[in-house]
PDB file of C-alpha atoms in Angstrom:
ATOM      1  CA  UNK A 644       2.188 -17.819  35.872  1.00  0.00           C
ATOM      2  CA  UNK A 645       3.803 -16.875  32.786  1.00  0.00           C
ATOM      3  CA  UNK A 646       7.544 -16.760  32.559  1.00  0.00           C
ATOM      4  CA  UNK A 647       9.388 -12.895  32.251  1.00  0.00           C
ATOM      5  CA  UNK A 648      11.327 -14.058  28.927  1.00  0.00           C
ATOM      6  CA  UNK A 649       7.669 -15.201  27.570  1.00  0.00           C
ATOM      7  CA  UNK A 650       6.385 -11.771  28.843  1.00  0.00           C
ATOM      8  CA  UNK A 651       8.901  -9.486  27.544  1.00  0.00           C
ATOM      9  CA  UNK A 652       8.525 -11.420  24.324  1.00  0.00           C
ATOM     10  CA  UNK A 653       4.786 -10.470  24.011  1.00  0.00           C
ATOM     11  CA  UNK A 654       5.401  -7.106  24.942  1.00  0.00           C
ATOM     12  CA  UNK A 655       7.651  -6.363  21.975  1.00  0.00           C
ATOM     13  CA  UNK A 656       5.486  -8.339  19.543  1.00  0.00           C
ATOM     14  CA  UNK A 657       2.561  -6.334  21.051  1.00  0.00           C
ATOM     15  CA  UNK A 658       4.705  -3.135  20.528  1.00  0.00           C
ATOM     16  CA  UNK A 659       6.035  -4.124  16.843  1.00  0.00           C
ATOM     17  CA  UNK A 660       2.064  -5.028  15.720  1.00  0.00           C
ATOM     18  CA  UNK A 661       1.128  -0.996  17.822  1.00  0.00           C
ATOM     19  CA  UNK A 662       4.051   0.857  15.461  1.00  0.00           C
ATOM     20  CA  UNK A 663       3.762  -1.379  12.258  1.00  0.00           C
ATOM     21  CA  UNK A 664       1.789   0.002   9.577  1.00  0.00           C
ATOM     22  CA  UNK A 665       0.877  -3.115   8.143  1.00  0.00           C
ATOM     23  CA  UNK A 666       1.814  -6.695   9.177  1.00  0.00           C
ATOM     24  CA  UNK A 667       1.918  -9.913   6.929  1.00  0.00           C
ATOM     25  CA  UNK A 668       1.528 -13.668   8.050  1.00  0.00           C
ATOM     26  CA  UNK A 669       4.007 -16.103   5.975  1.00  0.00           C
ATOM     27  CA  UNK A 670       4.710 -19.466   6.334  1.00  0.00           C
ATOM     28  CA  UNK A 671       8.151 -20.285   5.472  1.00  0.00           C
ATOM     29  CA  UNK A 672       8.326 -23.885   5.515  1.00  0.00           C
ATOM     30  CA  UNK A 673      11.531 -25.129   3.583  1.00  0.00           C
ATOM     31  CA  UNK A 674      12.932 -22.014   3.125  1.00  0.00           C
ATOM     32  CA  UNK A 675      16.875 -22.164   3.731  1.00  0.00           C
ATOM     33  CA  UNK A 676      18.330 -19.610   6.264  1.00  0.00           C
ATOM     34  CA  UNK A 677      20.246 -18.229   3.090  1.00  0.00           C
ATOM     35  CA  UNK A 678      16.658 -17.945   1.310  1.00  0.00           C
ATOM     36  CA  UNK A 679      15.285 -16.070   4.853  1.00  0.00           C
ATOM     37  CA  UNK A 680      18.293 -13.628   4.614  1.00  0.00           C
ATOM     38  CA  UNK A 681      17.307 -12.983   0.907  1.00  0.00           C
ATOM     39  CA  UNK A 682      13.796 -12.590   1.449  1.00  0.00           C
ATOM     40  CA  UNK A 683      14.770  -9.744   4.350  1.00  0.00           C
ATOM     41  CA  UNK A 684      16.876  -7.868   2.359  1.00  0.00           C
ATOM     42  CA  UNK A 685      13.925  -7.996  -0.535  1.00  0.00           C
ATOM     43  CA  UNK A 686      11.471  -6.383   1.895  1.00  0.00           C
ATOM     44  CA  UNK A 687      13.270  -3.078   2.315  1.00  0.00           C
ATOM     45  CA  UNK A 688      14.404  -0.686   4.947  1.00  0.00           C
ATOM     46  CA  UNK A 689      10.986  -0.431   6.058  1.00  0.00           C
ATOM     47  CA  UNK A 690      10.189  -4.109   7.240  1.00  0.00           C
ATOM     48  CA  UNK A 691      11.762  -6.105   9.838  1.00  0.00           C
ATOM     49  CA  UNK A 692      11.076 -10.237   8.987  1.00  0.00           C
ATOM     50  CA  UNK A 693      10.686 -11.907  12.612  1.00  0.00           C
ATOM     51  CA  UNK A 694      10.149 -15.915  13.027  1.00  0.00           C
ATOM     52  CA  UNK A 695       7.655 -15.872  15.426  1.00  0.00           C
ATOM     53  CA  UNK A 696       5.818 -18.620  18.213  1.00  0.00           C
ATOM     54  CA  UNK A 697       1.841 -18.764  17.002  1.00  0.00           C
ATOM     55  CA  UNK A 698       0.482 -18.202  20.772  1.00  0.00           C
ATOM     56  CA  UNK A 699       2.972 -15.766  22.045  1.00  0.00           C
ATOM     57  CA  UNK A 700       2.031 -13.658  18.615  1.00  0.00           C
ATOM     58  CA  UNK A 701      -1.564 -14.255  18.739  1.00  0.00           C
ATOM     59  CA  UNK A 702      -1.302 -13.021  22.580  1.00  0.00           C
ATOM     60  CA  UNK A 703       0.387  -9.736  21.222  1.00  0.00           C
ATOM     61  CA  UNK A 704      -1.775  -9.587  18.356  1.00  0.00           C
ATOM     62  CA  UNK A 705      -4.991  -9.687  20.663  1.00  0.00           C
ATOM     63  CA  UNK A 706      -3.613  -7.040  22.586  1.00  0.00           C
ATOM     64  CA  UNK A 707      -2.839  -4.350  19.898  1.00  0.00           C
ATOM     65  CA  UNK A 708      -6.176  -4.880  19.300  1.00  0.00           C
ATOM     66  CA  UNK A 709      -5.934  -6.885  16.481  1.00  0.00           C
ATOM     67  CA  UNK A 710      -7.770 -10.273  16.516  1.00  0.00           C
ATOM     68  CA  UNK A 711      -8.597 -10.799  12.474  1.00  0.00           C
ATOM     69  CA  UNK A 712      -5.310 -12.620  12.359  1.00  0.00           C
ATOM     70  CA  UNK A 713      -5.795 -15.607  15.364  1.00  0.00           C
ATOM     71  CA  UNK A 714      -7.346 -17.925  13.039  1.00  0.00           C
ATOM     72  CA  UNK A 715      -3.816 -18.008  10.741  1.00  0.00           C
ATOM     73  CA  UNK A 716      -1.701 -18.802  13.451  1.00  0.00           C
ATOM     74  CA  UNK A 717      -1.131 -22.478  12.713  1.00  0.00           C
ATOM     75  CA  UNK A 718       2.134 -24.288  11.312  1.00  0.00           C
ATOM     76  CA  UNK A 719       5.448 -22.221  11.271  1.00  0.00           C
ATOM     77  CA  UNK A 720       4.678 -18.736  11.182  1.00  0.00           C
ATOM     78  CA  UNK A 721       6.774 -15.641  10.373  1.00  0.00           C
ATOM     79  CA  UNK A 722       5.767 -11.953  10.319  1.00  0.00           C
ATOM     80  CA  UNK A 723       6.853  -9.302   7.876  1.00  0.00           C
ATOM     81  CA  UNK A 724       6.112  -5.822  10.440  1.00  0.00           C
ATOM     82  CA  UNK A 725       6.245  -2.519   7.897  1.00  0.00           C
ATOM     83  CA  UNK A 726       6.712   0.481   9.263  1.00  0.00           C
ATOM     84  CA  UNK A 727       6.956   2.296   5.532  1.00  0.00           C
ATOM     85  CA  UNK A 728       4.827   1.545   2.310  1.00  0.00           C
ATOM     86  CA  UNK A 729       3.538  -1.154   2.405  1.00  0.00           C
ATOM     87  CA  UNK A 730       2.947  -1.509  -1.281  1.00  0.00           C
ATOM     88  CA  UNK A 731       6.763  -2.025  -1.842  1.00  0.00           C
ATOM     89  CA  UNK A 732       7.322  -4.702   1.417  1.00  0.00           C
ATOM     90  CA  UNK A 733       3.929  -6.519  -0.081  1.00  0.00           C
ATOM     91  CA  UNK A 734       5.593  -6.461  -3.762  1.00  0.00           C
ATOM     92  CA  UNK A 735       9.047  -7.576  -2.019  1.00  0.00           C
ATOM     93  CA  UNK A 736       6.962 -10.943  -0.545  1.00  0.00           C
ATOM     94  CA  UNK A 737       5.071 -11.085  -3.667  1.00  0.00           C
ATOM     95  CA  UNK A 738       8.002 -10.944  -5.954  1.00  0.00           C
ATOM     96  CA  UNK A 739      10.222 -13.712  -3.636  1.00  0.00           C
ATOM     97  CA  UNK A 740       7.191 -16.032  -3.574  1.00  0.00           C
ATOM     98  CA  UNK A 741       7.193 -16.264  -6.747  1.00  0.00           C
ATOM     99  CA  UNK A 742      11.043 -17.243  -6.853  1.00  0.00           C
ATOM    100  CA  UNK A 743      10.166 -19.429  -3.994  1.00  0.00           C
ATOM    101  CA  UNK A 744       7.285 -21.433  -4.032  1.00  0.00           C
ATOM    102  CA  UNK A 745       7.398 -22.446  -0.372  1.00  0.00           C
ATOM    103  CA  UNK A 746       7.129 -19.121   0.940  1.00  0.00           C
ATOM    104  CA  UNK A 747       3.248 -18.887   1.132  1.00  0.00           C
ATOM    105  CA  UNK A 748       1.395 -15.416   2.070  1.00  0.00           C
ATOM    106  CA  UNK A 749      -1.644 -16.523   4.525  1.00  0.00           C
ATOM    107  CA  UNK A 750      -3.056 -13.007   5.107  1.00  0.00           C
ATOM    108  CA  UNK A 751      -2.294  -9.916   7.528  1.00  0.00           C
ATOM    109  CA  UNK A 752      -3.344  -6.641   8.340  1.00  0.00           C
ATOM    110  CA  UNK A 753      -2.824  -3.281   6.992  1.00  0.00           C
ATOM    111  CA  UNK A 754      -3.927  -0.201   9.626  1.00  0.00           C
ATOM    112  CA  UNK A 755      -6.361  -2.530  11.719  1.00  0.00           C
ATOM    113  CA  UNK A 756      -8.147  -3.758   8.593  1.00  0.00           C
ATOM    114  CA  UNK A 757      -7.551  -7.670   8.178  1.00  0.00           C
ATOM    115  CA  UNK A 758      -6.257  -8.709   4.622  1.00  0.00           C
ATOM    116  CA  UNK A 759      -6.810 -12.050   3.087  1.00  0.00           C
ATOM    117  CA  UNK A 760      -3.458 -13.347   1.038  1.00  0.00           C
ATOM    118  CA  UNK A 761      -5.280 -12.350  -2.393  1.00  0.00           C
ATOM    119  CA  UNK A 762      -5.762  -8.730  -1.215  1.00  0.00           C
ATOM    120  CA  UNK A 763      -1.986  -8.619  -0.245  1.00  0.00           C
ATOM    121  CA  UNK A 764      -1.124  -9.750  -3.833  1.00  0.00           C
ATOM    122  CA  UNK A 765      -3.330  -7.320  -5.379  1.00  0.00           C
ATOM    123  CA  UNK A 766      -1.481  -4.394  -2.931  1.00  0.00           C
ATOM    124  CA  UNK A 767       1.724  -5.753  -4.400  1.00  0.00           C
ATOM    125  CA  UNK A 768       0.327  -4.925  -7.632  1.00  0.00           C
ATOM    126  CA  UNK A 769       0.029  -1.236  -6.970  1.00  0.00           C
ATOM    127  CA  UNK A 770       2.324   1.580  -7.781  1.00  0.00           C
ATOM    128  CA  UNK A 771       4.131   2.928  -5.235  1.00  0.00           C
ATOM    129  CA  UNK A 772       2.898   5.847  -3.417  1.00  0.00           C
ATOM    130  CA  UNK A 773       4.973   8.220  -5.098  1.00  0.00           C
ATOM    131  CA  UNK A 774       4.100   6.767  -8.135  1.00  0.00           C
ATOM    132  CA  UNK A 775       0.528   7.405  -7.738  1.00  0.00           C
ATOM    133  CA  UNK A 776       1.221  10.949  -6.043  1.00  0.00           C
ATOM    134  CA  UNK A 777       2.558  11.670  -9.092  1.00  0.00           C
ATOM    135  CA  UNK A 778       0.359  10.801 -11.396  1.00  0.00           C
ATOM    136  CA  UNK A 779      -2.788  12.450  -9.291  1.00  0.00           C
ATOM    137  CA  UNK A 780      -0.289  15.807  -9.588  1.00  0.00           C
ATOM    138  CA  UNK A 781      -0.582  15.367 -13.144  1.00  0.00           C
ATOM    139  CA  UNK A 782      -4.063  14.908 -13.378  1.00  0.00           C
ATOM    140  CA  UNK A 783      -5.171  17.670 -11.360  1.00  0.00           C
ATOM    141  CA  UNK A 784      -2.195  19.679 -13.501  1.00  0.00           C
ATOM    142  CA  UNK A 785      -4.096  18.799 -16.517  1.00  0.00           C
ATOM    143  CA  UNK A 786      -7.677  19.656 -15.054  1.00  0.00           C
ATOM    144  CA  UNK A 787      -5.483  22.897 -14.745  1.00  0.00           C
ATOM    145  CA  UNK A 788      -4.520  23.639 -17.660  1.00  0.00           C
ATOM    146  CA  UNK A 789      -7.970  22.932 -19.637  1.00  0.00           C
ATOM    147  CA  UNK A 790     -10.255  25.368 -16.901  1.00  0.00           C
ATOM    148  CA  UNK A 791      -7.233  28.201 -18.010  1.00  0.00           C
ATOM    149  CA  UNK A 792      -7.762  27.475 -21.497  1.00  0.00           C
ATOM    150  CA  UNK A 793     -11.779  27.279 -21.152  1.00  0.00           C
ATOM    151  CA  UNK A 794     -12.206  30.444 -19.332  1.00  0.00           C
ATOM    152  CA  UNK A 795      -9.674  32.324 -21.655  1.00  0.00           C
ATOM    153  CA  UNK A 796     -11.301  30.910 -24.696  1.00  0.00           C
ATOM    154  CA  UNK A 797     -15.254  32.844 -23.186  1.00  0.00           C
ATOM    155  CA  UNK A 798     -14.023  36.410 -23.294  1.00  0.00           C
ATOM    156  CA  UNK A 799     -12.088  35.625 -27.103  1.00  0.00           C
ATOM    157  CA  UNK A 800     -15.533  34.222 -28.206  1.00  0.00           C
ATOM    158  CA  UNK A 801     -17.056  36.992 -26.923  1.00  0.00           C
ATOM    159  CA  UNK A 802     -15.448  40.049 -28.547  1.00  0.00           C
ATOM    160  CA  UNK A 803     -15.284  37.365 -31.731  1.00  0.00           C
ATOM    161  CA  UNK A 804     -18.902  37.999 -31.288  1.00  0.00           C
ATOM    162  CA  UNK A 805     -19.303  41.672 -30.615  1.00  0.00           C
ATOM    163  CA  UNK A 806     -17.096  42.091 -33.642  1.00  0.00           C
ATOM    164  CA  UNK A 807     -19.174  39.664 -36.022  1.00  0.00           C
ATOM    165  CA  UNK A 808     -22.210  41.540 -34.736  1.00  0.00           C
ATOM    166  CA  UNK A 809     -20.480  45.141 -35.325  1.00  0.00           C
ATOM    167  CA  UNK A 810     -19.662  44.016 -38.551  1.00  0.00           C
ATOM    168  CA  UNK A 811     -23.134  43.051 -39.169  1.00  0.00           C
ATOM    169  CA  UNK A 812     -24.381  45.968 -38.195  1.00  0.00           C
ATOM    170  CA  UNK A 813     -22.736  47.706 -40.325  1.00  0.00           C
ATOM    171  CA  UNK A 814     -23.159  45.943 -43.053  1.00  0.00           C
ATOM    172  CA  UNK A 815     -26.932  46.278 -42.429  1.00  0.00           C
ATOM    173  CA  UNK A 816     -26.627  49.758 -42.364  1.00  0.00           C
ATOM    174  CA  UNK A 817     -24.554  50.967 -45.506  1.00  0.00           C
ATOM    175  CA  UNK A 818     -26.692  48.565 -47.536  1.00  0.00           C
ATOM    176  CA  UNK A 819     -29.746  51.035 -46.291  1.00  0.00           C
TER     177      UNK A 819
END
């Protein structure tokens, strides 16, 4: 029979993986508690960085549905939970491995689809959402601006036309 702390432990893990919008596996193997603290502050306001058992977590996991991760759930095992973007927490993991080379990324899951640790790095390499908000703005600004300038450029031609053609006309007509 399993034991209420163990139980109440699941439950929040199971609760954390149900309101994250995104969760990453890491293994932090010979990272200092100063490097942990570090690597929490570098995620953001919109991660919380939890050192977690493998079977309790794999429990929650399977029961938020998720059960792409259980294979990853060997040697020490921490999860980043986002709640945010995820492109910033996955550049804030990103950006600290590279600092720390014993941090490794093993893979996660981002809104029930599972993510290998490439795929992670290449959502680090995104712009932010805002960033990319910003720019589609633009572009459909700029779409805009050149359908204006196309349909007020058909009438112009046309009475450029009907002018060339009046002219024409006439000059047709006093040369007769």
């Amino acid at each position: 029979m399993a034991r209420p702390d163990k139980s109440a432990a699941v439950a929040e893990l199971t609760d954390k993986f149900r309101s994250s919008n995104a969760a990453v596996l890491t293994e932090y193997r010979g990272l200092t508690v100063a490097q942990l603290k570090q690597l929490r502050r570098s995620l953001g306001e919109n991660a919380q960085y939890a050192v977690v058992k493998n079977t309790l977590t794999k429990i929650a996991a399977n029961e938020a549905g998720i059960t792409s991760l259980d294979d990853q759930f060997a040697g020490p095992t921490a999860v980043a939970f986002i709640t945010g973007d995820p492109v910033m927490s996955a550049k804030g993991l990103r950006d600290f491995a590279k600092d720390n080379p014993n941090l490794i990324i093993k893979g996660g899951v981002l809104d029930g689809k599972a993510l290998s640790a490439d795929e992670i790095k290449k959502l680090a390499d995104l712009e932010s959402r805002e960033v990319l908000l910003a720019k589609l703005a633009g572009a459909m600004k700029g779409k805009q601006s050149q359908a204006a300038a196309l349909f007020q450029a058909l009438p112009s031609k046309l009475v450029r036309t009907v002018d060339a053609l009046r002219a024409k006309q006439a000059e047709q007509g006093g040369a007769e």
